[in-house]
Coordinates of C-alpha atoms in Angstrom, one line a residue:
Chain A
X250 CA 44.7 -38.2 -180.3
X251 CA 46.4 -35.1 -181.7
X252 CA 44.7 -31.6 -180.0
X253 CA 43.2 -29.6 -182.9
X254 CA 43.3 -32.8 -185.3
X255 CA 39.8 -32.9 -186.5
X256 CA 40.5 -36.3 -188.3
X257 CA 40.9 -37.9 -184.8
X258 CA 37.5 -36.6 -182.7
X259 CA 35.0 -39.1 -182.8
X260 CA 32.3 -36.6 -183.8
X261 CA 34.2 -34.4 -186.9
X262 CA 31.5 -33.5 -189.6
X263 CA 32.1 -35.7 -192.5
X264 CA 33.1 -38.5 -190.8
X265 CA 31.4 -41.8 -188.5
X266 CA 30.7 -39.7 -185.7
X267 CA 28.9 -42.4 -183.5
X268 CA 30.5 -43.0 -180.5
X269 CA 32.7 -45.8 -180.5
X270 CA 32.9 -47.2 -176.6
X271 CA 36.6 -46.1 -174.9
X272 CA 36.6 -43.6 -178.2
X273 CA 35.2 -40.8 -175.8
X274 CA 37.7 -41.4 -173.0
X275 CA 40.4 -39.4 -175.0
X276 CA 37.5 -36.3 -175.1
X277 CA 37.2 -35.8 -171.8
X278 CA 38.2 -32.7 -171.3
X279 CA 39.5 -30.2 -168.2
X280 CA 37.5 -26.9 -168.7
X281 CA 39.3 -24.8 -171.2
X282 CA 40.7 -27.6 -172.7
X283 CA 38.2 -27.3 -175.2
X284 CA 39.8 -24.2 -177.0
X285 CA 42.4 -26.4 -178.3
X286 CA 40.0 -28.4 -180.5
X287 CA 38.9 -25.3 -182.2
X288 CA 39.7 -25.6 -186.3
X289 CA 42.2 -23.4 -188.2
X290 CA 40.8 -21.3 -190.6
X291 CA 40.6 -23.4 -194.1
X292 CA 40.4 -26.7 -191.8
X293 CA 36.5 -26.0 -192.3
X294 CA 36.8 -26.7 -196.3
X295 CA 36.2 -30.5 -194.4
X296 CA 32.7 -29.8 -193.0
X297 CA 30.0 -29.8 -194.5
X298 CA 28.5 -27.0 -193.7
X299 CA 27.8 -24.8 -197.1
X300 CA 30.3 -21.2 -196.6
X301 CA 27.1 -19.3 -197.0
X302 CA 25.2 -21.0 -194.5
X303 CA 25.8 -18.5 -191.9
X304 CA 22.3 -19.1 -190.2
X305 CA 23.0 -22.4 -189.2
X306 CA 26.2 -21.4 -188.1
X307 CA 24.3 -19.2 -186.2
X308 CA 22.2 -22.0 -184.4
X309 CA 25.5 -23.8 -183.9
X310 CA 27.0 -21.1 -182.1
X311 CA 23.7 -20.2 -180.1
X312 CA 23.7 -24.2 -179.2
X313 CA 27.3 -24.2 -178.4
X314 CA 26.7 -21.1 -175.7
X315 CA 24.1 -23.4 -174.1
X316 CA 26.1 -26.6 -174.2
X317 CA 29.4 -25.6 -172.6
X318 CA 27.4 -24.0 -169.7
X319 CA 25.7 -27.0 -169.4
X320 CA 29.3 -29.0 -169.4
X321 CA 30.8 -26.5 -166.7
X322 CA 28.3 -26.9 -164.7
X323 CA 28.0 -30.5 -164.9
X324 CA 31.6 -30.8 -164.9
X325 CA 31.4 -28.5 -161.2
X326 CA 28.9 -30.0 -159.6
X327 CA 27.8 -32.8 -161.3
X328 CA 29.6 -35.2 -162.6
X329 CA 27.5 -38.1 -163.3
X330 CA 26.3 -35.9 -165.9
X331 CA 29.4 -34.6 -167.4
X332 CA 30.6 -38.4 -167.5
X333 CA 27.0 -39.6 -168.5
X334 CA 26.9 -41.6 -172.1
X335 CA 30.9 -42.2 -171.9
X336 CA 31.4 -38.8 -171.6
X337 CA 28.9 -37.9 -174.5
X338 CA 28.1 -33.9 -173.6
X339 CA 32.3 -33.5 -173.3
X340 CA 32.8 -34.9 -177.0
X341 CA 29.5 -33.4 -177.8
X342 CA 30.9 -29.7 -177.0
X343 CA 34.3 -30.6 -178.4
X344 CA 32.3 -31.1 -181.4
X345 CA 30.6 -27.9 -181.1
X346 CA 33.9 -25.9 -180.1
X347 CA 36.0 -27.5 -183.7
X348 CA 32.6 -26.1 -185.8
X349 CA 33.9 -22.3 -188.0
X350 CA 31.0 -21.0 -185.8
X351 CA 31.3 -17.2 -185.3
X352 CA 30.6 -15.6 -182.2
X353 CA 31.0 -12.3 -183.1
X354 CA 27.9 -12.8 -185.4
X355 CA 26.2 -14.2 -182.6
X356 CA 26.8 -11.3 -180.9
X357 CA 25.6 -8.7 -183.1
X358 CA 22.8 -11.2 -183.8
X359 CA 19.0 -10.6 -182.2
X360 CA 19.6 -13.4 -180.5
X361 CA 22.2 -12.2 -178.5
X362 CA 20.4 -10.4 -175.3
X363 CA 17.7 -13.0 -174.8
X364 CA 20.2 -15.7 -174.9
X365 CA 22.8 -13.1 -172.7
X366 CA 19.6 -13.4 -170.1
X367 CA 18.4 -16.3 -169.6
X368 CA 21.8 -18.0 -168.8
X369 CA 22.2 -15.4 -166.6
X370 CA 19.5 -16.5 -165.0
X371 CA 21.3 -20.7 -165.7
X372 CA 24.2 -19.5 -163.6
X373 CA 23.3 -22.8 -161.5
X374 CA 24.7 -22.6 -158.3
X375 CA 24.9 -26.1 -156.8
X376 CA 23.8 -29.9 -157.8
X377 CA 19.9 -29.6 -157.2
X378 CA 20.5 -26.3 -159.6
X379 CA 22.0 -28.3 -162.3
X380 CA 20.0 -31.2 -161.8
X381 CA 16.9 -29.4 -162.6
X382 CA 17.7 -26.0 -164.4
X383 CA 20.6 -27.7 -167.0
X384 CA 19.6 -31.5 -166.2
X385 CA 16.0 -30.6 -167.0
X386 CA 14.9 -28.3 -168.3
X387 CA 17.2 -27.1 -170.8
X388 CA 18.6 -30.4 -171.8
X389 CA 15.2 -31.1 -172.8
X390 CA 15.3 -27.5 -174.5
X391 CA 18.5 -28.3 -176.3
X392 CA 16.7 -31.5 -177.3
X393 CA 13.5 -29.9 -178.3
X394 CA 15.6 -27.6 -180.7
X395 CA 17.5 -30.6 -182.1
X396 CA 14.7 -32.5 -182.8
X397 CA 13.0 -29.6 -184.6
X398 CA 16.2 -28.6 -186.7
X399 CA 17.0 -32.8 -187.4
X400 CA 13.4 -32.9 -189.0
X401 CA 13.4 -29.6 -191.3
X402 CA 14.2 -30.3 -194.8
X403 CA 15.5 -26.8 -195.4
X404 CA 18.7 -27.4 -193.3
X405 CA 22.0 -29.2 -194.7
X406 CA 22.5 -32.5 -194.5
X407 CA 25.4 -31.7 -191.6
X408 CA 23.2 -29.5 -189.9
X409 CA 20.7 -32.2 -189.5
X410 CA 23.5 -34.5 -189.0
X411 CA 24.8 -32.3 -186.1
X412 CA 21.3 -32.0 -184.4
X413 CA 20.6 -35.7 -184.5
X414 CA 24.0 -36.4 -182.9
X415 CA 23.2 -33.9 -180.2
X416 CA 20.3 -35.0 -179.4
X417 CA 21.9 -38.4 -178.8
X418 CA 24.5 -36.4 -176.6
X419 CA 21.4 -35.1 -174.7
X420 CA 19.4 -37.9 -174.0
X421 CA 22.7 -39.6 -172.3
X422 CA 22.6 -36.2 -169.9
X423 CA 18.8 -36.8 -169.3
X424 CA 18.8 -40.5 -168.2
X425 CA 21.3 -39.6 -165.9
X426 CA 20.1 -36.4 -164.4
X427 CA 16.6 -38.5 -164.2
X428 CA 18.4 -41.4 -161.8
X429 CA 20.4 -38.3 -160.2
X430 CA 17.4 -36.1 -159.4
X431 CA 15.6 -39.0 -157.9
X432 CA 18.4 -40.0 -155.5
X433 CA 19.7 -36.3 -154.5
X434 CA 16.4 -34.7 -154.9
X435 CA 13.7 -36.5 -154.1
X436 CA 10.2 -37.4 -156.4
X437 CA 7.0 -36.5 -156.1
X438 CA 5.5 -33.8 -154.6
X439 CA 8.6 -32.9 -153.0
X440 CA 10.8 -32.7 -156.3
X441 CA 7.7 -30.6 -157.6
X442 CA 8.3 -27.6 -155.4
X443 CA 12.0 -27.7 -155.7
X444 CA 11.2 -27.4 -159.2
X445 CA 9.4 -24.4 -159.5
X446 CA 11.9 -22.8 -156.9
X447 CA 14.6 -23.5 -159.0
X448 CA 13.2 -23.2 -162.9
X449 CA 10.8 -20.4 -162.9
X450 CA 13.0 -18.0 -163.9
X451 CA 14.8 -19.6 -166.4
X452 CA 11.2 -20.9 -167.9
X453 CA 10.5 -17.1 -167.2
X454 CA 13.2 -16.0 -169.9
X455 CA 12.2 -18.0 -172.7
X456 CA 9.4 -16.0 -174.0
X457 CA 12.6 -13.0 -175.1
X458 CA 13.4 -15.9 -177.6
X459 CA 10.5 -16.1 -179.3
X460 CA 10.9 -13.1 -181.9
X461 CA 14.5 -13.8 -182.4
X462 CA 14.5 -17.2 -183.2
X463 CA 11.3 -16.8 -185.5
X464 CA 13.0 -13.7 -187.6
X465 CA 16.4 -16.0 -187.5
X466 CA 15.8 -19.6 -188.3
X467 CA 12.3 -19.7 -189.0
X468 CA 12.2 -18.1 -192.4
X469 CA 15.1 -19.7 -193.3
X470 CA 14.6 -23.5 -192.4
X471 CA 11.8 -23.8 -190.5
X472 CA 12.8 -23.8 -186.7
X473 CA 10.1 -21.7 -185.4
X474 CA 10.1 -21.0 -181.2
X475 CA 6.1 -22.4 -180.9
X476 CA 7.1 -25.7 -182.4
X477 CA 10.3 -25.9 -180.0
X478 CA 7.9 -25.2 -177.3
X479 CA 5.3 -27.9 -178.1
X480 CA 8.5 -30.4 -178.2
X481 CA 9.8 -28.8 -175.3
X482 CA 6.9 -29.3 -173.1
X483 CA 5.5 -32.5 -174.0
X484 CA 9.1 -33.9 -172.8
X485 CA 9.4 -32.1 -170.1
X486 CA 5.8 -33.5 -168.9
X487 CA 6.8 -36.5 -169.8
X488 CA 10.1 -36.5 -167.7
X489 CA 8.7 -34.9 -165.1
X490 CA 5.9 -37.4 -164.8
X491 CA 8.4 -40.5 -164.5
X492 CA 10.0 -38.1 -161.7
X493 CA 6.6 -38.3 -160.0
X494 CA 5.5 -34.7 -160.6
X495 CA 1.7 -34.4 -161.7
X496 CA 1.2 -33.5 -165.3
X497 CA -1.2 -30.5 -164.6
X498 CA 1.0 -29.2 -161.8
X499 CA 3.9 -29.3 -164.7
X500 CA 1.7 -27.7 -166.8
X501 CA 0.8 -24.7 -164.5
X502 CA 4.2 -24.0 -163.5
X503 CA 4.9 -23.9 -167.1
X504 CA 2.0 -21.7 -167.9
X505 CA 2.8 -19.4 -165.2
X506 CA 5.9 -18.8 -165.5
X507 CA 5.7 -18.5 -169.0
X508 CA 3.0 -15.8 -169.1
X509 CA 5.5 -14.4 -166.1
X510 CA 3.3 -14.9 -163.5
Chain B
X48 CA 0.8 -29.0 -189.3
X49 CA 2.0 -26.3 -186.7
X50 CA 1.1 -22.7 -186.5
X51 CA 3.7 -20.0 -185.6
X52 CA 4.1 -17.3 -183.3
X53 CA 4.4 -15.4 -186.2
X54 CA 1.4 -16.5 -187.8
X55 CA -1.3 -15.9 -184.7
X56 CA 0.2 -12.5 -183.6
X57 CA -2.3 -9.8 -183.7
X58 CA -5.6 -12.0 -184.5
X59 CA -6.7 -10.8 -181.3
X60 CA -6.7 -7.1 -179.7
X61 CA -6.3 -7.0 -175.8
X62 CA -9.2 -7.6 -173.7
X63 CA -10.8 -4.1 -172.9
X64 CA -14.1 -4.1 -170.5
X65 CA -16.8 -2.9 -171.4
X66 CA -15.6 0.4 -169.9
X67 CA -12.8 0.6 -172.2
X68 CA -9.9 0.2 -169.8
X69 CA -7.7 -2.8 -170.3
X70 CA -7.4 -5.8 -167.8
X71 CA -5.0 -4.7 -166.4
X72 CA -6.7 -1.8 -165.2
X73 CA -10.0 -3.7 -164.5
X74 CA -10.9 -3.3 -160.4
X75 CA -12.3 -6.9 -158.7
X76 CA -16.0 -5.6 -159.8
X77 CA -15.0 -4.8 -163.7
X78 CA -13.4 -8.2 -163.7
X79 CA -16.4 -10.4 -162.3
X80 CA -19.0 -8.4 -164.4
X81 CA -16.4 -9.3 -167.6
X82 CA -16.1 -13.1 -166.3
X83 CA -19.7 -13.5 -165.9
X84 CA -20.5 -11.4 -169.1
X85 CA -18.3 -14.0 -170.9
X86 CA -20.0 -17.1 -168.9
X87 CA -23.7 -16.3 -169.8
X88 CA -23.0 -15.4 -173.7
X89 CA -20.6 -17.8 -173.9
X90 CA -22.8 -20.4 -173.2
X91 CA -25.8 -18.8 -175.6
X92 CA -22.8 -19.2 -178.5
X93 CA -22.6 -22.6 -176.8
X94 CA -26.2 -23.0 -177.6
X95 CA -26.1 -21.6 -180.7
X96 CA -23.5 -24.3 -181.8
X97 CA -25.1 -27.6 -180.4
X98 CA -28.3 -26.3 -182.7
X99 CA -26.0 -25.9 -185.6
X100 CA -25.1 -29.6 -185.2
X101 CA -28.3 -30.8 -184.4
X102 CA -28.5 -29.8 -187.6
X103 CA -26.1 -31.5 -190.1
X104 CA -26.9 -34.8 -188.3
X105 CA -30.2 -35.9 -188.1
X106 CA -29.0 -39.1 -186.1
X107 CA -28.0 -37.4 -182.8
X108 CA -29.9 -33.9 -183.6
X109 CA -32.6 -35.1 -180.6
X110 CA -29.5 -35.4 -178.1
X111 CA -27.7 -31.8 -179.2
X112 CA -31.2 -30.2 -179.5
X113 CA -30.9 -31.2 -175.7
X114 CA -27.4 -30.4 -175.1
X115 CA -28.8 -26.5 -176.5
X116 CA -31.0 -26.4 -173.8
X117 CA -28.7 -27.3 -170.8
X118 CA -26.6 -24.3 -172.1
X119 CA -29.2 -22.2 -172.7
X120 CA -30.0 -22.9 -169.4
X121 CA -26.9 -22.2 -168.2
X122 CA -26.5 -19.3 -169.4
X123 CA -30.3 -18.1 -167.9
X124 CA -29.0 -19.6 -164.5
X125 CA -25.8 -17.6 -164.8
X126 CA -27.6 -14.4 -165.4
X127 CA -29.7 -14.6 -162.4
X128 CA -26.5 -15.4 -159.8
X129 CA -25.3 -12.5 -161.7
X130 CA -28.3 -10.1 -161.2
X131 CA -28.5 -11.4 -157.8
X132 CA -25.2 -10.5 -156.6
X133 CA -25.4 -7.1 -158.2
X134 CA -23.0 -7.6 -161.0
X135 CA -24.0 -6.8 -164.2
X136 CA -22.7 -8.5 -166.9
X137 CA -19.7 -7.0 -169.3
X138 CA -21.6 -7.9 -172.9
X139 CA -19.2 -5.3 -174.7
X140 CA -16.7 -7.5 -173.2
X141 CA -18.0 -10.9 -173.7
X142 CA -19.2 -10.0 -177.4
X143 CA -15.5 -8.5 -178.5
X144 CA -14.4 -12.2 -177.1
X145 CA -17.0 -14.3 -178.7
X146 CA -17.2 -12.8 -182.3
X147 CA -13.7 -14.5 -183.3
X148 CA -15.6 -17.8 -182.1
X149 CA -19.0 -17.4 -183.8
X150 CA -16.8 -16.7 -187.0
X151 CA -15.2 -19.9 -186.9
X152 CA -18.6 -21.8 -186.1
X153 CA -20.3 -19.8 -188.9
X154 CA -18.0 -21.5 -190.8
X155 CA -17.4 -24.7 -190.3
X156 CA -21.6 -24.9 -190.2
X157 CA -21.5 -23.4 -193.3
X158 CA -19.1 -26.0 -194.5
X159 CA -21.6 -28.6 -192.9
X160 CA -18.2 -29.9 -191.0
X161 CA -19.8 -31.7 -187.8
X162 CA -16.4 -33.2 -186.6
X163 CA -14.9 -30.0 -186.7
X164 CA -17.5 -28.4 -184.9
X165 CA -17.7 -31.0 -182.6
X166 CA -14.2 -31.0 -181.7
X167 CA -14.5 -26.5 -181.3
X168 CA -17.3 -26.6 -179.0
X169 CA -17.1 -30.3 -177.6
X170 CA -13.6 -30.1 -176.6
X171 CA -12.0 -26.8 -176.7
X172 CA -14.8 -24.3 -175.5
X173 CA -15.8 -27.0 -173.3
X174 CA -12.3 -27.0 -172.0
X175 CA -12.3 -23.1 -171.1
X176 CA -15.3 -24.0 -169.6
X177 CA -14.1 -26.6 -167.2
X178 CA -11.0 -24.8 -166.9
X179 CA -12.4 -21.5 -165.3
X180 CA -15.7 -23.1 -163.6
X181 CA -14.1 -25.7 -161.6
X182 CA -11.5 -23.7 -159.5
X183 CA -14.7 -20.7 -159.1
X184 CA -16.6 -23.7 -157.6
X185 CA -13.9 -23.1 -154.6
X186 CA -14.8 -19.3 -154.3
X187 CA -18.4 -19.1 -155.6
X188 CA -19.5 -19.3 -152.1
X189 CA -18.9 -15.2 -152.3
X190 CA -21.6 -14.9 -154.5
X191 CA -25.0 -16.4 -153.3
X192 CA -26.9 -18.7 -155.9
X193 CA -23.6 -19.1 -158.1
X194 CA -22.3 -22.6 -156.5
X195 CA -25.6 -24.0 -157.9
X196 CA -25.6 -22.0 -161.0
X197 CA -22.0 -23.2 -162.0
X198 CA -21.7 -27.2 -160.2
X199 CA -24.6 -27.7 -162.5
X200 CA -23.0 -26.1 -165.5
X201 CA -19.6 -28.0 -164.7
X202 CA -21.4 -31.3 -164.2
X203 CA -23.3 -30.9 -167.9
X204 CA -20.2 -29.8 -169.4
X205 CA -18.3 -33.2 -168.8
X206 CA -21.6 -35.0 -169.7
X207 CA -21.4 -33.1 -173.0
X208 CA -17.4 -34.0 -173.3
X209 CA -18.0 -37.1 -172.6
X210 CA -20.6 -37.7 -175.5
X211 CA -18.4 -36.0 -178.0
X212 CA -15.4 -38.2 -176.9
X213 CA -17.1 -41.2 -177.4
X214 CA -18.6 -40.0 -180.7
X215 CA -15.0 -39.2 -181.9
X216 CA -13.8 -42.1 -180.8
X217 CA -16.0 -44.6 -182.4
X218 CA -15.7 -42.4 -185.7
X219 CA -11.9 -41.8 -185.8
X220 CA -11.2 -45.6 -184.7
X221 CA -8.6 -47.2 -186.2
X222 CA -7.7 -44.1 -187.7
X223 CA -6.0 -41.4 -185.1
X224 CA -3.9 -40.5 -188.1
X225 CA -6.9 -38.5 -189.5
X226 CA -8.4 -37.8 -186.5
X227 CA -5.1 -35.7 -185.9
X228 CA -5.4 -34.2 -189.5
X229 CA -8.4 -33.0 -188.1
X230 CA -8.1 -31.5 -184.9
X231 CA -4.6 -30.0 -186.0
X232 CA -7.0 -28.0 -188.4
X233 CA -9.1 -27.1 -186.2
X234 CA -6.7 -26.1 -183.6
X235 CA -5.0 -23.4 -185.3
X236 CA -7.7 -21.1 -185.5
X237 CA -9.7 -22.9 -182.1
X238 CA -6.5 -22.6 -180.0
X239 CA -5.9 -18.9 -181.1
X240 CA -9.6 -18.0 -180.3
X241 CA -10.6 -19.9 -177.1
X242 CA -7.2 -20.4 -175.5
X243 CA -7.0 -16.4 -176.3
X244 CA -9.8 -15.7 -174.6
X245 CA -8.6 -17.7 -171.5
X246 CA -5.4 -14.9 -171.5
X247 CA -7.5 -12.4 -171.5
X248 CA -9.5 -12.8 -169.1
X249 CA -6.7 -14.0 -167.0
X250 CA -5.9 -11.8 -165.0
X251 CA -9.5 -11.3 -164.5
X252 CA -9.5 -14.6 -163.2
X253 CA -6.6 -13.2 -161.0
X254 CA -8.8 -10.4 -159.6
X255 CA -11.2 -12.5 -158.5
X256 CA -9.1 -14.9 -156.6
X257 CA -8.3 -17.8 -159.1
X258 CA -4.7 -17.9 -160.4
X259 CA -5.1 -17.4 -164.4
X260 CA -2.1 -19.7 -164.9
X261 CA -3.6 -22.8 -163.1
X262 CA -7.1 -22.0 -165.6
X263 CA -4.5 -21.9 -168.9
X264 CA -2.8 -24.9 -167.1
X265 CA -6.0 -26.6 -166.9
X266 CA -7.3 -25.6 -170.3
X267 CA -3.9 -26.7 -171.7
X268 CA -3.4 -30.2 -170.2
X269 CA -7.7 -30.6 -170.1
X270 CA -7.9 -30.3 -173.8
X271 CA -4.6 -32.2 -174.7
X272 CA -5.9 -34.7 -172.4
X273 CA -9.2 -35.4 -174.5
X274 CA -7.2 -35.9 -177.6
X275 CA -5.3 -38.7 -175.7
X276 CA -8.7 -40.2 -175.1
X277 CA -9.2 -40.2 -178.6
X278 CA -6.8 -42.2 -179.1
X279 CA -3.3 -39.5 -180.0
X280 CA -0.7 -40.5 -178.0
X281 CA 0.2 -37.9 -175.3
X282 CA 3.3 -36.7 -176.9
X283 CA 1.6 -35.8 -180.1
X284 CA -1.4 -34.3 -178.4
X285 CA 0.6 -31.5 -175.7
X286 CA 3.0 -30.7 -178.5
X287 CA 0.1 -29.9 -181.0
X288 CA -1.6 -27.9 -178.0
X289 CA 1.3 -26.6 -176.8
X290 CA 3.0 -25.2 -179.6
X291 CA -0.5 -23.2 -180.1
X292 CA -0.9 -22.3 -176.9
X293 CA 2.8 -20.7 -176.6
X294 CA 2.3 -18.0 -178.8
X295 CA -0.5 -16.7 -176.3
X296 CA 1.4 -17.3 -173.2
X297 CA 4.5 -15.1 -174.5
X298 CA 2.2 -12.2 -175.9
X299 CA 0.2 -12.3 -172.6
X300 CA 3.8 -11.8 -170.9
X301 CA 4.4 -9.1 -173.0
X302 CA 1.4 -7.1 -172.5
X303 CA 1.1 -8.0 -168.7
X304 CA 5.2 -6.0 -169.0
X305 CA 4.4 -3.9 -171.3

């Protein structure tokens, strides 16, 4: 593979971007490596992304500030994940990073100092961390906001293309933080209260979203925060179950910290 | 169908007390004389809605004639624990609550819609219901007379849920497609009003010793819960709940910073 040659990374808009086994051994990347995948200017003419479609660039660059957390950290301290689905969340940010995203308009976006706090508050500092605030909860985040931009009409064909693909890239994560959590952290009732240790503050931060992601993507193709939130939670019940935890007790802790209790 | 945070915001005003000051202000005493205010009118709307189904079907209007009574009767039994323990009941309160739901019953009886109805008052008020008078059960022993008042009230309450999930079931079966249709409809208004009453009165709930999270959580999960019995899959019923609910859980953050 050639660094910064779109035409040779599995996942490049336009073309077959399912992962061919072996395919994602060339993506696996050492942390920064990731800046050399970036397109040139005018290497975007082969995405299909529309120019004017800046707010799904915007999503794309929200995604991709989520996503190569979530790669450091698993990368750091847990590298099951980072290695989970051949590698799938390494190619997946690769992907991300070679996108004519712009951060700048991120960061003069309303999006900006919600996002800027709640990974603040992701800043996970060792495996249980990861396994439960990236693993978890915002894996199934990230998928909830996949799933809800895959099924809207009113985004591009690459756009939806894009989400399904990362919600592949996701799911790979999951299965493997699942089996992880259960060995390193336990099930049950145990598991339970590490969990709320660990993810109330993150859950804590979402509500900041709310406004920003309704003024920014709802109007304009339909990804409204309440839907990502029903997704969100009937996964995340449903994951945590299979961990063990009891649905209402999942439910409170989501209720509470959400209404920042 | 989905509702937006946009779309609910400012249906509702913050809960005031009778008294005018806000719940976050409310002492222990202004919160149990708003809690119970909302109990014993609650259950007259209650009431008030198994009559209006009684009468668009004549087949089961012996049985919700009945069901009328028991909440008439709750609400009587409700008022005398009240009395009794010297609290006197927030109507300002409960009636600035209630109105949102007695429009939406107006309504639908109106409209002659028994499913819909049935799924308001048979699942979701009887939901807040179960929600907030099972964990008092643990704590009513403070107020003498109210464990009996409210283990009867809780006990009715499933016997009513459990009639109206059976009815829905053997009407909807074989056909949870619909049956979603419908309670997605009703849920966008019913969610708003009953699940916004739970937030307000949260921190009520709070002041009195109950944790208005684990009430919310209940309501939540309770309600989703009976739409799996229905026959939705559990996916597609805390997603539908959920996605109404969050709207009221991040305003109720707000205010509770704000």
């Amino acid at each position: 593979m050639v660094p910064g040659d779109p035409e040779t990374l599995p996942g490049a808009l336009g073309a077959a971007h399912a992962p061919v086994p072996g395919d994602t051994e060339e993506l696996r990347l050492a942390p920064g490596q990731a800046d050399e995948l970036r397109l040139a200017p005018g290497d975007a003419d082969e995405l299909l992304l529309a120019p004017g479609d800046a707010d799904e660039l915007l999503l794309w660059a929200l995604m991709a500030r989520f996503e190569r957390l979530a790669l450091d950290r698993y990368v750091a301290l847990a590298p099951a994940l980072a290695d989970a689905g051949a590698g799938a969340k390494r190619a997946w940010v690769a992907r991300l990073d070679a996108l004519p995203t712009d951060a700048a308009a991120l960061a003069a976006s309303p999006l900006a100092p919600p996002t800027d706090a709640l990974l603040a508050r992701a800043q996970s500092a060792d495996e249980t961390a990861v396994l439960l605030v990236q693993g978890l909860v915002l894996e199934h985040l990230g998928q909830a906001i996949y799933r809800v931009a895959e099924g809207t009409e009113r985004a591009s064909d690459a756009s939806r293309s894009l989400a399904r693909d990362g919600l592949a890239a996701s799911r790979a994560v999951t299965a493997a933080a699942a089996r992880r959590t259960a060995d390193a952290v336990g099930s049950g009732e145990d598991l339970y209260r590490t969990f709320t240790d660990h993810t109330h503050e993150v859950l804590g931060a979402l509500d900041a979203l709310a406004d920003p992601v309704d003024a920014v993507f709802g109007a304009r193709f339909g990804l409204r925060f309440a839907d990502v939130m029903g997704e969100f939670v009937a996964d995340l019940v449903a994951a945590g179950t299979a961990l063990g935890m009891q649905r209402r007790k999942i439910v409170a802790h989501l209720a509470g910290a959400c209404m920042g209790l | 169908m989905s509702t937006t945070y946009g779309d609910l915001r400012g249906t509702r005003d913050v809960a005031r007390t009778g008294s005018g000051t806000t719940r976050r202000e409310a002492s222990p005493e202004q919160a149990i004389a708003a809690l119970m205010g909302l109990a014993i009118f609650g259950e007259k709307v209650a009431a008030r809605t198994y009559v209006a189904m009684a009468e668009i079907r004549d087949e089961h209007a012996e049985l919700l004639r009945k069901f009328a009574g028991m909440e008439a009767r709750h609400g009587a039994s409700f008022l005398a624990a009240s009395r009794a323990n010297g609290v006197e009941p927030d109507r300002e309160f409960a009636d600035a609550e209630l109105g949102y739901l007695i429009e939406q019953v107006d309504r639908y009886s109106a409209e002659r819609d028994f499913d819909a109805l049935a799924i308001l008052q048979g699942f979701i008020v009887e939901s807040l219901a179960i929600a907030t008078y099972e964990p008092f059960l643990a704590i009513a022993d403070r107020y003498p007379g109210a464990t009996e008042a409210f283990s009867t009230a809780l006990a009715d309450e499933r016997f009513h849920v459990d009639w109206i999930t059976r009815y829905l079931r053997l009407r909807y079966f074989d056909r949870t497609g619909e049956f979603l249709g419908l309670a997605e409809r009703v849920n966008v208004q019913g969610i708003d009003c009953v699940g916004g009453t739970l937030m307000n009165i949260a921190s009520h709930l709070d002041q009195v010793g109950l944790s208005g999270a684990d009430c919310a959580a209940g309501m939540l999960d309770g309600y989703a819960a009976l739409l799996e019995d229905v026959g939705l899959e559990q996916r597609a019923a805390l997603k539908n709940v959920t996605s109404l609910f969050a709207p009221l859980l991040v305003r109720y953050q707000r205010e509770r910073a704000g």
